[in-house]
Short mmCIF file of C-alpha atoms in Angstrom, two decimals:
data_model
loop_
_atom_site.label_atom_id
_atom_site.label_comp_id
_atom_site.label_asym_id
_atom_site.label_seq_id
_atom_site.Cartn_x
_atom_site.Cartn_y
_atom_site.Cartn_z
CA UNK A 1 -0.07 0.03 -0.10
CA UNK A 2 1.36 3.26 -1.28
CA UNK A 3 -0.43 5.91 1.08
CA UNK A 4 -1.23 5.13 4.87
CA UNK A 5 -3.47 7.27 7.24
CA UNK A 6 -3.22 7.00 11.09
CA UNK A 7 -5.81 8.21 13.08
CA UNK A 8 -5.66 9.65 16.53
CA UNK A 9 -7.44 13.28 17.02
CA UNK A 10 -6.21 13.32 20.52
CA UNK A 11 -4.04 15.11 22.61
CA UNK A 12 -0.12 15.41 22.90
CA UNK A 13 0.22 12.35 25.40
CA UNK A 14 -1.99 10.09 23.13
CA UNK A 15 -0.42 10.63 19.96
CA UNK A 16 3.23 9.96 21.55
CA UNK A 17 2.01 6.79 22.64
CA UNK A 18 1.16 5.71 18.93
CA UNK A 19 4.99 6.07 17.97
CA UNK A 20 5.42 2.26 18.88
CA UNK A 21 2.70 1.46 16.40
CA UNK A 22 3.97 3.99 13.80
CA UNK A 23 7.20 2.21 14.32
CA UNK A 24 5.85 -1.15 13.17
CA UNK A 25 3.80 0.16 10.35
CA UNK A 26 6.93 1.97 8.77
CA UNK A 27 8.95 -1.19 9.19
CA UNK A 28 6.43 -3.22 7.51
CA UNK A 29 5.90 -0.80 4.83
CA UNK A 30 9.04 1.33 3.88
CA UNK A 31 8.16 2.80 1.04
CA UNK A 32 4.68 4.04 2.21
CA UNK A 33 3.65 7.57 2.80
CA UNK A 34 2.32 7.55 6.16
CA UNK A 35 0.28 10.57 7.33
CA UNK A 36 -1.08 11.01 10.69
CA UNK A 37 -4.72 12.62 11.25
CA UNK A 38 -4.43 14.59 14.58
CA UNK A 39 -5.92 17.17 16.26
CA UNK A 40 -4.56 20.74 16.54
CA UNK A 41 -3.16 20.18 20.12
CA UNK A 42 -1.97 16.75 18.75
CA UNK A 43 -0.42 17.76 15.54
CA UNK A 44 2.30 19.46 17.63
CA UNK A 45 3.57 16.12 18.14
CA UNK A 46 4.37 15.46 14.26
CA UNK A 47 7.76 17.36 13.87
CA UNK A 48 9.29 15.21 16.55
CA UNK A 49 8.34 11.80 15.13
CA UNK A 50 10.61 10.23 12.29
CA UNK A 51 8.12 7.76 11.58
CA UNK A 52 5.62 9.84 9.64
CA UNK A 53 5.71 11.81 6.67
CA UNK A 54 3.19 14.52 7.11
CA UNK A 55 -0.06 15.32 8.88
CA UNK A 56 -3.72 15.85 8.55
CA UNK A 57 -4.76 18.58 11.34
CA UNK A 58 -8.74 18.60 11.87
CA UNK A 59 -11.45 19.18 15.22
CA UNK A 60 -12.95 16.05 14.27
CA UNK A 61 -17.01 16.25 15.60
CA UNK A 62 -16.90 13.40 17.65
CA UNK A 63 -13.90 14.78 19.79
CA UNK A 64 -15.73 18.13 20.57
CA UNK A 65 -16.89 18.95 23.87
CA UNK A 66 -20.36 19.89 24.07
CA UNK A 67 -20.97 23.50 23.41
CA UNK A 68 -18.11 24.02 21.32
CA UNK A 69 -18.62 25.67 17.64
CA UNK A 70 -19.60 23.06 14.61
CA UNK A 71 -17.89 23.96 11.46
CA UNK A 72 -19.76 23.17 8.65
CA UNK A 73 -22.20 25.73 7.27
CA UNK A 74 -24.13 22.84 5.34
CA UNK A 75 -24.75 20.86 8.23
CA UNK A 76 -22.19 18.20 7.84
CA UNK A 77 -19.40 19.00 10.32
CA UNK A 78 -16.88 16.69 8.98
CA UNK A 79 -17.68 17.41 5.27
CA UNK A 80 -14.17 19.48 4.55
CA UNK A 81 -12.25 16.53 6.37
CA UNK A 82 -13.82 14.08 4.00
CA UNK A 83 -12.90 16.09 1.08
CA UNK A 84 -9.18 16.52 1.99
CA UNK A 85 -8.85 12.81 2.77
CA UNK A 86 -10.82 11.89 -0.57
CA UNK A 87 -8.14 14.06 -2.56
CA UNK A 88 -5.25 12.89 -0.75
CA UNK A 89 -6.09 9.34 -2.03
CA UNK A 90 -4.99 7.21 1.00
CA UNK A 91 -5.18 3.16 0.32
CA UNK A 92 -5.61 2.45 4.10
CA UNK A 93 -6.40 4.05 7.50
CA UNK A 94 -5.91 2.84 10.71
CA UNK A 95 -8.02 4.26 13.68
CA UNK A 96 -6.45 3.97 17.11
CA UNK A 97 -8.29 4.60 20.11
CA UNK A 98 -8.27 4.46 23.75
CA UNK A 99 -10.56 1.47 25.70
CA UNK A 100 -13.26 4.41 26.24
CA UNK A 101 -13.46 5.72 22.65
CA UNK A 102 -15.36 3.97 19.61
CA UNK A 103 -13.36 4.09 16.05
CA UNK A 104 -16.98 4.28 14.21
CA UNK A 105 -16.99 7.76 13.45
CA UNK A 106 -13.85 7.87 12.13
CA UNK A 107 -14.05 4.61 10.17
CA UNK A 108 -17.01 6.14 8.79
CA UNK A 109 -15.26 9.33 7.73
CA UNK A 110 -12.95 7.22 6.03
CA UNK A 111 -15.19 4.73 4.02
CA UNK A 112 -16.96 8.41 2.81
CA UNK A 113 -13.53 9.13 1.83
CA UNK A 114 -13.30 6.40 -0.23
CA UNK A 115 -10.14 5.00 1.68
CA UNK A 116 -10.67 0.97 1.05
CA UNK A 117 -8.59 -0.79 3.80
CA UNK A 118 -9.87 0.80 7.25
CA UNK A 119 -8.37 -1.33 10.52
CA UNK A 120 -9.63 -0.59 14.32
CA UNK A 121 -10.79 -2.21 17.22
CA UNK A 122 -14.15 -1.69 19.69
CA UNK A 123 -15.93 -3.95 21.74
CA UNK A 124 -19.08 -3.77 19.74
CA UNK A 125 -19.62 -4.68 16.09
CA UNK A 126 -20.55 -1.61 14.07
CA UNK A 127 -20.92 -2.91 10.28
CA UNK A 128 -18.98 -2.24 7.07
CA UNK A 129 -17.40 1.25 8.28
CA UNK A 130 -14.53 -1.09 9.46
CA UNK A 131 -13.12 -3.73 6.72
CA UNK A 132 -11.08 -5.16 9.17
CA UNK A 133 -12.59 -5.08 12.94
CA UNK A 134 -10.01 -6.34 15.61
CA UNK A 135 -11.91 -7.41 18.91
CA UNK A 136 -11.03 -5.06 21.74
CA UNK A 137 -8.21 -5.78 23.61
CA UNK A 138 -8.22 -6.19 27.69
CA UNK A 139 -9.16 -2.53 29.05
CA UNK A 140 -6.21 -2.45 31.37
CA UNK A 141 -3.65 -2.85 29.16
CA UNK A 142 -1.47 -0.19 28.12
CA UNK A 143 -2.60 2.10 25.56
CA UNK A 144 1.01 1.60 23.55
CA UNK A 145 0.23 -2.43 23.54
CA UNK A 146 -3.34 -1.60 22.44
CA UNK A 147 -2.06 0.05 19.54
CA UNK A 148 0.38 -2.55 18.35
CA UNK A 149 -2.32 -5.53 19.24
CA UNK A 150 -4.59 -3.95 16.50
CA UNK A 151 -1.85 -3.91 13.97
CA UNK A 152 -0.74 -7.09 14.73
CA UNK A 153 -4.02 -8.58 14.36
CA UNK A 154 -3.80 -7.54 10.74
CA UNK A 155 -0.24 -9.06 10.24
CA UNK A 156 1.76 -6.06 11.46
CA UNK A 157 4.41 -7.40 13.95
CA UNK A 158 5.81 -5.00 16.71
CA UNK A 159 9.34 -3.53 16.62
CA UNK A 160 9.28 -2.91 20.02
CA UNK A 161 7.30 -1.01 22.78
CA UNK A 162 9.55 2.06 23.89
CA UNK A 163 8.43 5.53 23.60
CA UNK A 164 11.04 7.76 21.40
CA UNK A 165 10.74 11.11 20.19
CA UNK A 166 13.61 13.39 18.79
CA UNK A 167 14.40 17.06 19.54
CA UNK A 168 14.06 19.46 16.40
CA UNK A 169 17.31 20.29 15.20
CA UNK A 170 16.11 23.74 15.08
CA UNK A 171 14.48 23.61 18.52
CA UNK A 172 15.46 26.90 20.36
CA UNK A 173 15.05 26.87 24.39
CA UNK A 174 16.69 29.13 26.97
CA UNK A 175 17.85 26.49 29.26
CA UNK A 176 19.80 27.28 32.49
CA UNK A 177 23.31 26.32 32.59
CA UNK A 178 24.52 23.42 34.59
CA UNK A 179 21.97 20.78 35.72
CA UNK A 180 18.32 21.23 36.44
CA UNK A 181 14.96 20.10 37.11
CA UNK A 182 11.88 20.72 35.11
CA UNK A 183 8.37 21.50 37.05
CA UNK A 184 5.47 21.35 34.85
CA UNK A 185 2.17 21.92 37.07
CA UNK A 186 -0.07 21.99 34.07
CA UNK A 187 -2.73 19.32 32.61
CA UNK A 188 -5.53 19.23 30.62
CA UNK A 189 -8.17 19.45 33.19
CA UNK A 190 -8.39 20.60 36.96
CA UNK A 191 -8.74 16.97 38.35
CA UNK A 192 -5.52 16.00 37.32
CA UNK A 193 -3.42 18.85 38.44
CA UNK A 194 -1.57 18.50 41.81
CA UNK A 195 -1.97 21.77 43.89
CA UNK A 196 0.16 24.23 42.58
CA UNK A 197 1.06 25.16 46.17
CA UNK A 198 2.64 21.64 46.59
CA UNK A 199 4.82 22.11 43.71
CA UNK A 200 6.19 25.06 45.09
CA UNK A 201 7.12 23.08 48.33
CA UNK A 202 8.91 20.78 46.02
CA UNK A 203 10.64 23.74 43.91
CA UNK A 204 11.77 25.14 47.47
CA UNK A 205 13.29 21.81 48.63
CA UNK A 206 15.26 21.33 45.44
CA UNK A 207 16.71 24.64 45.14
CA UNK A 208 17.90 24.13 49.00
CA UNK A 209 19.49 21.03 47.56
CA UNK A 210 21.22 23.22 44.89
CA UNK A 211 19.02 22.36 41.86
CA UNK A 212 18.13 25.04 39.33
CA UNK A 213 14.41 24.78 39.03
CA UNK A 214 12.43 25.27 35.90
CA UNK A 215 8.87 26.07 36.12
CA UNK A 216 7.04 25.70 32.58
CA UNK A 217 3.52 26.00 31.33
CA UNK A 218 1.34 27.19 28.35
CA UNK A 219 0.05 30.99 28.20
CA UNK A 220 -3.29 29.94 29.79
CA UNK A 221 -1.37 27.88 32.79
CA UNK A 222 0.22 31.54 33.59
CA UNK A 223 -1.35 31.56 36.86
CA UNK A 224 -0.45 28.00 37.98
CA UNK A 225 3.19 28.49 36.98
CA UNK A 226 3.38 31.83 39.35
CA UNK A 227 1.83 29.95 42.16
CA UNK A 228 4.10 26.95 41.49
CA UNK A 229 7.09 29.29 41.28
CA UNK A 230 6.09 31.25 44.39
CA UNK A 231 9.33 31.50 46.69
CA UNK A 232 11.68 29.37 44.57
CA UNK A 233 15.10 30.84 45.12
CA UNK A 234 16.20 31.17 41.26
CA UNK A 235 13.72 29.88 39.92
CA UNK A 236 13.50 29.93 35.86
CA UNK A 237 9.64 30.86 34.86
CA UNK A 238 8.92 30.01 31.20
CA UNK A 239 5.38 30.67 30.14
CA UNK A 240 3.89 30.45 26.77
CA UNK A 241 7.37 30.97 25.42
CA UNK A 242 8.27 27.33 24.29
CA UNK A 243 6.62 25.47 21.20
CA UNK A 244 6.72 21.67 21.84
CA UNK A 245 9.93 21.14 20.05
CA UNK A 246 11.47 23.66 22.37
CA UNK A 247 9.68 21.81 25.39
CA UNK A 248 11.30 18.75 24.00
CA UNK A 249 14.66 20.03 24.30
CA UNK A 250 14.30 21.72 27.82
CA UNK A 251 13.00 18.28 28.84
CA UNK A 252 15.79 16.23 27.13
CA UNK A 253 18.31 18.25 29.26
CA UNK A 254 16.55 17.90 32.26
CA UNK A 255 17.89 15.87 35.33
CA UNK A 256 14.33 14.87 35.76
CA UNK A 257 10.63 16.53 35.61
CA UNK A 258 8.16 16.65 38.21
CA UNK A 259 4.79 16.63 36.42
CA UNK A 260 0.94 15.55 36.36
CA UNK A 261 -0.57 12.94 34.09
CA UNK A 262 -0.14 15.12 31.07
CA UNK A 263 1.24 15.16 27.45
CA UNK A 264 4.27 16.31 29.36
CA UNK A 265 4.97 13.06 31.22
CA UNK A 266 4.67 10.76 27.92
CA UNK A 267 7.19 13.70 26.30
CA UNK A 268 9.75 13.12 29.20
CA UNK A 269 9.13 9.22 28.83
CA UNK A 270 9.62 9.47 25.07
CA UNK A 271 12.70 11.83 25.79
CA UNK A 272 14.36 9.38 28.38
CA UNK A 273 14.33 11.98 31.22
CA UNK A 274 13.76 10.64 34.59
CA UNK A 275 10.11 11.10 35.75
CA UNK A 276 8.41 11.77 39.05
CA UNK A 277 4.81 11.61 37.95
CA UNK A 278 1.45 12.71 40.55
CA UNK A 279 -0.97 10.89 38.90
CA UNK A 280 -4.53 11.41 39.49
CA UNK A 281 -7.49 8.78 39.96
CA UNK A 282 -8.96 10.10 36.68
CA UNK A 283 -7.40 7.13 35.05
CA UNK A 284 -5.84 3.57 35.49
CA UNK A 285 -2.16 4.13 36.14
CA UNK A 286 -1.35 0.49 34.38
CA UNK A 287 -2.66 2.25 31.09
CA UNK A 288 -0.70 5.61 31.03
CA UNK A 289 2.19 5.18 33.34
CA UNK A 290 5.47 5.48 31.60
CA UNK A 291 7.55 2.42 30.30
CA UNK A 292 10.50 3.86 28.79
CA UNK A 293 12.31 6.50 31.06
CA UNK A 294 13.20 5.75 34.95
CA UNK A 295 10.16 6.91 36.98
CA UNK A 296 8.42 7.10 40.01
CA UNK A 297 4.68 7.36 39.59
CA UNK A 298 2.81 8.52 43.06
CA UNK A 299 -0.66 8.33 43.72
CA UNK A 300 -3.32 7.39 46.49
CA UNK A 301 -5.78 4.59 45.89
CA UNK A 302 -9.36 5.76 46.02
CA UNK A 303 -12.82 3.54 45.46
CA UNK A 304 -13.88 6.40 43.07
CA UNK A 305 -11.00 5.43 40.38
CA UNK A 306 -10.59 5.68 37.55
CA UNK A 307 -13.70 8.10 37.51
CA UNK A 308 -12.77 10.02 33.79
CA UNK A 309 -13.87 13.27 35.58
CA UNK A 310 -12.99 16.67 34.54
CA UNK A 311 -13.44 18.51 37.96
CA UNK A 312 -13.36 16.12 41.24
CA UNK A 313 -16.11 16.50 43.62
CA UNK A 314 -13.85 14.89 46.58
CA UNK A 315 -10.74 17.35 47.18
CA UNK A 316 -8.87 15.19 45.33
CA UNK A 317 -7.88 12.51 47.64
CA UNK A 318 -6.01 10.14 44.99
CA UNK A 319 -3.50 13.37 44.63
CA UNK A 320 -2.63 13.46 48.41
CA UNK A 321 0.71 13.39 48.07
CA UNK A 322 3.00 15.17 50.42
CA UNK A 323 5.84 17.28 48.79
CA UNK A 324 8.42 15.46 51.11
CA UNK A 325 7.81 12.13 49.07
CA UNK A 326 7.99 14.00 45.78
CA UNK A 327 11.47 15.50 46.55
CA UNK A 328 12.70 11.63 47.83
CA UNK A 329 11.54 10.48 44.48
CA UNK A 330 13.36 13.14 42.70
CA UNK A 331 16.83 12.16 45.14
CA UNK A 332 16.11 8.55 44.24
CA UNK A 333 16.12 9.08 40.45
CA UNK A 334 19.09 11.71 40.53
CA UNK A 335 20.87 9.66 42.97
CA UNK A 336 21.42 12.44 45.84
CA UNK A 337 21.36 10.38 48.83
CA UNK A 338 19.27 12.05 51.92
#
């Protein structure tokens, strides 16, 4: 097959976790053009992935939150995407999803676009929108393994399960001289965010140990960054100044990152940078935990996990982790004795 489309219109971390599947596809079809269909957020990962040739960026209808504006004045919110995919002439599409997502909306779009081979997995059978329907793997498996199992079912063998991305050659980041730790207090929703004041306690303790602390976030996370950097001696504050390539360069040069369950954790994992991850009970740890870089995943077992909630109504008991525990984890990963 000459042209293959991989569909994963999700967040940064989800796209990073497709890399082993993309690696397997590239090994199986070295001469093919492999493109990624990604959300605007996920498309930012494309320059870091060697295994793809291009990216199709789309805000797909089935991933929009309630109340979001619907594009398409003709009442067909995905019509423009269908037209674009048809014009590109793909021979095959592989729809990758998490256990809680359905492949059928994306498969239907690909069928409308005339893509002849359409591969995906789900618990339920949804008719001929998929030409190759793969019964769903167990829910508790890691997202990397889930994608590889889908490909394996259609004869594409895995080529390793480790994450790997590259730092773009033109990445420019004002990294501090010497050794440093990156602190990233943001996450995609409030329920996944460890309190920024606790990040600040960690930052102050690390500064006392001689570390330079870099606190980073997007422009929308400026308040979180300010609170997480409060009182941290010599803290470098980077807000809204880095694209994903710049963040990759910053993380690749760090001795460790302290981060929530977020795209930053998956980025660090793919770059081999040691990770201390504050993992909320919104998801199962085993589905998303780091598996390539040295890591300490800190969480608390609670009866309501995994909740899938954007906002926690119970005081985030799953993230009731003491700053001292986080500092100890950084010490262990960076081999600094107490």
